[in-house]
Amino acid sequence: MKSCEEDIFCGVNRPENEDPEEMDVLEKKHTPVIKAPDTVEKGEQFEVEVEVGKYKDHPNEHGHFIQFIELYAGKTFLGRIDLTSEKTEPNVKFTVKLDHEHPIVAYEHCNLHGTWKSFEKNIKLE
Ligand SMILES: [Fe+2]
């Protein structure tokens, strides 16, 4: 029997190293990558882009696809986008406002490979 660390369906997966050169194929295909400004105005709208498969394309077919992408500021839930196979790509944009400074983090769920977490993106509020 696999330990939780060996079982991709136990807990949340994330590569040890943020450098894509150090990631294995599964990590490259599944780790969500956040693109957002380094600094924003407190309470003002800005865009956060989340892409799954940035370092290596993830399949997008009926038997294997990304089911949803969620965004958090620290432990505060910001939003969730549900996806379908073939018709939507796991490359989404959230429009958000922040009143408090917390690292932004994204989660995605693959129907075959479990839940994956991005590295944290720090956004400074002015
Ligand atoms: Fe997958």
PDB file of C-alpha atoms and ligand atoms in Angstrom:
ATOM      1  CA  MET A   1       0.000   0.000   0.000  1.00  0.00           C
ATOM      2  CA  LYS A   2       1.270   3.468  -0.976  1.00  0.00           C
ATOM      3  CA  SER A   3       2.008   6.049   1.671  1.00  0.00           C
ATOM      4  CA  CYS A   4       0.121   9.354   1.379  1.00  0.00           C
ATOM      5  CA  GLU A   5       3.279  11.006   0.001  1.00  0.00           C
ATOM      6  CA  GLU A   6       3.423   8.391  -2.792  1.00  0.00           C
ATOM      7  CA  ASP A   7      -0.331   8.565  -3.552  1.00  0.00           C
ATOM      8  CA  ILE A   8      -1.287  11.514  -5.775  1.00  0.00           C
ATOM      9  CA  PHE A   9      -4.914  11.158  -4.604  1.00  0.00           C
ATOM     10  CA  CYS A  10      -3.943  11.716  -0.959  1.00  0.00           C
ATOM     11  CA  GLY A  11      -3.744  15.391  -0.041  1.00  0.00           C
ATOM     12  CA  VAL A  12      -2.560  18.127  -2.379  1.00  0.00           C
ATOM     13  CA  ASN A  13       0.367  17.755  -4.770  1.00  0.00           C
ATOM     14  CA  ARG A  14       3.025  20.363  -5.419  1.00  0.00           C
ATOM     15  CA  PRO A  15       6.554  20.072  -6.797  1.00  0.00           C
ATOM     16  CA  GLU A  16       9.395  20.651  -4.340  1.00  0.00           C
ATOM     17  CA  ASN A  17      11.119  23.059  -6.696  1.00  0.00           C
ATOM     18  CA  GLU A  18       9.509  26.017  -8.479  1.00  0.00           C
ATOM     19  CA  ASP A  19      12.019  25.759 -11.333  1.00  0.00           C
ATOM     20  CA  PRO A  20      10.290  23.911 -14.214  1.00  0.00           C
ATOM     21  CA  GLU A  21      13.666  22.404 -15.190  1.00  0.00           C
ATOM     22  CA  GLU A  22      13.561  20.480 -11.895  1.00  0.00           C
ATOM     23  CA  MET A  23       9.963  19.221 -12.314  1.00  0.00           C
ATOM     24  CA  ASP A  24       8.999  15.775 -13.588  1.00  0.00           C
ATOM     25  CA  VAL A  25       6.468  15.399 -16.435  1.00  0.00           C
ATOM     26  CA  LEU A  26       3.464  14.997 -14.096  1.00  0.00           C
ATOM     27  CA  GLU A  27       4.462  18.142 -12.191  1.00  0.00           C
ATOM     28  CA  LYS A  28       4.956  20.150 -15.403  1.00  0.00           C
ATOM     29  CA  LYS A  29       1.517  19.130 -16.672  1.00  0.00           C
ATOM     30  CA  HIS A  30      -0.399  19.786 -13.441  1.00  0.00           C
ATOM     31  CA  THR A  31       1.127  22.582 -11.388  1.00  0.00           C
ATOM     32  CA  PRO A  32      -1.027  25.714 -11.779  1.00  0.00           C
ATOM     33  CA  VAL A  33       1.017  28.789 -12.658  1.00  0.00           C
ATOM     34  CA  ILE A  34      -0.169  32.218 -11.468  1.00  0.00           C
ATOM     35  CA  LYS A  35       0.390  35.404 -13.443  1.00  0.00           C
ATOM     36  CA  ALA A  36      -0.519  38.558 -11.518  1.00  0.00           C
ATOM     37  CA  PRO A  37       0.895  42.016 -10.786  1.00  0.00           C
ATOM     38  CA  ASP A  38       3.532  42.363  -8.052  1.00  0.00           C
ATOM     39  CA  THR A  39       1.777  45.434  -6.645  1.00  0.00           C
ATOM     40  CA  VAL A  40      -1.885  46.524  -6.738  1.00  0.00           C
ATOM     41  CA  GLU A  41      -4.031  49.255  -5.179  1.00  0.00           C
ATOM     42  CA  LYS A  42      -5.928  48.115  -2.087  1.00  0.00           C
ATOM     43  CA  GLY A  43      -9.583  47.482  -2.999  1.00  0.00           C
ATOM     44  CA  GLU A  44      -9.017  47.987  -6.740  1.00  0.00           C
ATOM     45  CA  GLN A  45      -9.777  45.351  -9.380  1.00  0.00           C
ATOM     46  CA  PHE A  46      -6.954  43.489 -11.044  1.00  0.00           C
ATOM     47  CA  GLU A  47      -6.571  40.274 -13.019  1.00  0.00           C
ATOM     48  CA  VAL A  48      -5.054  37.006 -11.914  1.00  0.00           C
ATOM     49  CA  GLU A  49      -4.373  34.494 -14.663  1.00  0.00           C
ATOM     50  CA  VAL A  50      -3.995  30.803 -13.810  1.00  0.00           C
ATOM     51  CA  GLU A  51      -2.643  28.355 -16.353  1.00  0.00           C
ATOM     52  CA  VAL A  52      -2.403  24.577 -16.021  1.00  0.00           C
ATOM     53  CA  GLY A  53      -0.013  22.939 -18.469  1.00  0.00           C
ATOM     54  CA  LYS A  54       2.195  26.013 -18.924  1.00  0.00           C
ATOM     55  CA  TYR A  55       5.396  23.926 -18.853  1.00  0.00           C
ATOM     56  CA  LYS A  56       3.930  20.916 -20.683  1.00  0.00           C
ATOM     57  CA  ASP A  57       0.449  20.666 -22.224  1.00  0.00           C
ATOM     58  CA  HIS A  58      -2.094  18.780 -20.138  1.00  0.00           C
ATOM     59  CA  PRO A  59      -4.533  16.559 -22.108  1.00  0.00           C
ATOM     60  CA  ASN A  60      -8.024  18.017 -22.563  1.00  0.00           C
ATOM     61  CA  GLU A  61     -10.162  15.064 -23.605  1.00  0.00           C
ATOM     62  CA  HIS A  62     -13.251  13.362 -22.155  1.00  0.00           C
ATOM     63  CA  GLY A  63     -11.240  10.748 -20.253  1.00  0.00           C
ATOM     64  CA  HIS A  64      -8.583  13.123 -18.911  1.00  0.00           C
ATOM     65  CA  PHE A  65      -9.030  16.808 -18.193  1.00  0.00           C
ATOM     66  CA  ILE A  66      -8.834  19.563 -15.584  1.00  0.00           C
ATOM     67  CA  GLN A  67     -12.181  19.734 -13.758  1.00  0.00           C
ATOM     68  CA  PHE A  68     -11.782  23.031 -11.893  1.00  0.00           C
ATOM     69  CA  ILE A  69      -9.405  25.811 -10.892  1.00  0.00           C
ATOM     70  CA  GLU A  70      -9.787  27.629  -7.557  1.00  0.00           C
ATOM     71  CA  LEU A  71      -8.113  30.774  -6.290  1.00  0.00           C
ATOM     72  CA  TYR A  72      -7.374  31.792  -2.687  1.00  0.00           C
ATOM     73  CA  ALA A  73      -5.781  34.776  -0.937  1.00  0.00           C
ATOM     74  CA  GLY A  74      -4.177  33.039   2.027  1.00  0.00           C
ATOM     75  CA  LYS A  75      -7.059  30.935   3.378  1.00  0.00           C
ATOM     76  CA  THR A  76      -9.724  33.223   1.894  1.00  0.00           C
ATOM     77  CA  PHE A  77     -11.615  31.660  -1.007  1.00  0.00           C
ATOM     78  CA  LEU A  78     -11.738  34.032  -3.997  1.00  0.00           C
ATOM     79  CA  GLY A  79     -13.339  31.967  -6.736  1.00  0.00           C
ATOM     80  CA  ARG A  80     -13.691  28.781  -8.697  1.00  0.00           C
ATOM     81  CA  ILE A  81     -14.042  28.064 -12.405  1.00  0.00           C
ATOM     82  CA  ASP A  82     -15.411  24.672 -13.481  1.00  0.00           C
ATOM     83  CA  LEU A  83     -14.158  23.319 -16.780  1.00  0.00           C
ATOM     84  CA  THR A  84     -15.327  20.758 -19.302  1.00  0.00           C
ATOM     85  CA  SER A  85     -13.189  18.574 -21.524  1.00  0.00           C
ATOM     86  CA  GLU A  86     -12.456  19.662 -25.086  1.00  0.00           C
ATOM     87  CA  LYS A  87     -14.618  22.827 -24.920  1.00  0.00           C
ATOM     88  CA  THR A  88     -12.681  24.861 -22.321  1.00  0.00           C
ATOM     89  CA  GLU A  89      -8.964  25.264 -21.734  1.00  0.00           C
ATOM     90  CA  PRO A  90      -7.380  25.223 -18.249  1.00  0.00           C
ATOM     91  CA  ASN A  91      -6.146  28.775 -18.706  1.00  0.00           C
ATOM     92  CA  VAL A  92      -8.464  31.132 -16.847  1.00  0.00           C
ATOM     93  CA  LYS A  93      -8.669  34.705 -15.574  1.00  0.00           C
ATOM     94  CA  PHE A  94     -10.124  35.911 -12.285  1.00  0.00           C
ATOM     95  CA  THR A  95     -10.900  39.578 -11.613  1.00  0.00           C
ATOM     96  CA  VAL A  96     -10.274  40.154  -7.910  1.00  0.00           C
ATOM     97  CA  LYS A  97      -9.928  42.896  -5.284  1.00  0.00           C
ATOM     98  CA  LEU A  98      -7.813  42.570  -2.146  1.00  0.00           C
ATOM     99  CA  ASP A  99      -8.282  44.443   1.116  1.00  0.00           C
ATOM    100  CA  HIS A 100      -5.621  42.475   2.995  1.00  0.00           C
ATOM    101  CA  GLU A 101      -2.189  41.268   1.982  1.00  0.00           C
ATOM    102  CA  HIS A 102      -2.053  37.480   1.680  1.00  0.00           C
ATOM    103  CA  PRO A 103      -0.197  35.287  -0.817  1.00  0.00           C
ATOM    104  CA  ILE A 104      -2.330  34.216  -3.771  1.00  0.00           C
ATOM    105  CA  VAL A 105      -2.521  30.483  -4.376  1.00  0.00           C
ATOM    106  CA  ALA A 106      -4.350  28.388  -6.989  1.00  0.00           C
ATOM    107  CA  TYR A 107      -5.584  24.798  -6.865  1.00  0.00           C
ATOM    108  CA  GLU A 108      -6.641  22.603  -9.746  1.00  0.00           C
ATOM    109  CA  HIS A 109      -8.142  19.133  -9.917  1.00  0.00           C
ATOM    110  CA  CYS A 110      -7.391  16.621 -12.681  1.00  0.00           C
ATOM    111  CA  ASN A 111      -9.845  13.730 -12.979  1.00  0.00           C
ATOM    112  CA  LEU A 112      -6.958  11.243 -13.281  1.00  0.00           C
ATOM    113  CA  HIS A 113      -4.157  12.833 -11.241  1.00  0.00           C
ATOM    114  CA  GLY A 114      -5.751  14.490  -8.223  1.00  0.00           C
ATOM    115  CA  THR A 115      -5.432  17.959  -6.740  1.00  0.00           C
ATOM    116  CA  TRP A 116      -2.462  20.251  -7.370  1.00  0.00           C
ATOM    117  CA  LYS A 117      -1.424  23.529  -5.806  1.00  0.00           C
ATOM    118  CA  SER A 118       0.508  26.433  -7.308  1.00  0.00           C
ATOM    119  CA  PHE A 119       3.442  28.163  -5.692  1.00  0.00           C
ATOM    120  CA  GLU A 120       2.398  31.263  -3.779  1.00  0.00           C
ATOM    121  CA  LYS A 121       2.387  34.631  -5.506  1.00  0.00           C
ATOM    122  CA  ASN A 122       2.941  37.589  -3.195  1.00  0.00           C
ATOM    123  CA  ILE A 123       1.104  40.742  -4.179  1.00  0.00           C
ATOM    124  CA  LYS A 124       1.915  43.960  -2.364  1.00  0.00           C
ATOM    125  CA  LEU A 125      -0.989  46.309  -1.566  1.00  0.00           C
ATOM    126  CA  GLU A 126      -0.493  50.062  -1.822  1.00  0.00           C
TER     127      GLU A 126
HETATM  128 FE    FE B   1      -3.843  14.811 -15.490  1.00  0.00          FE
END
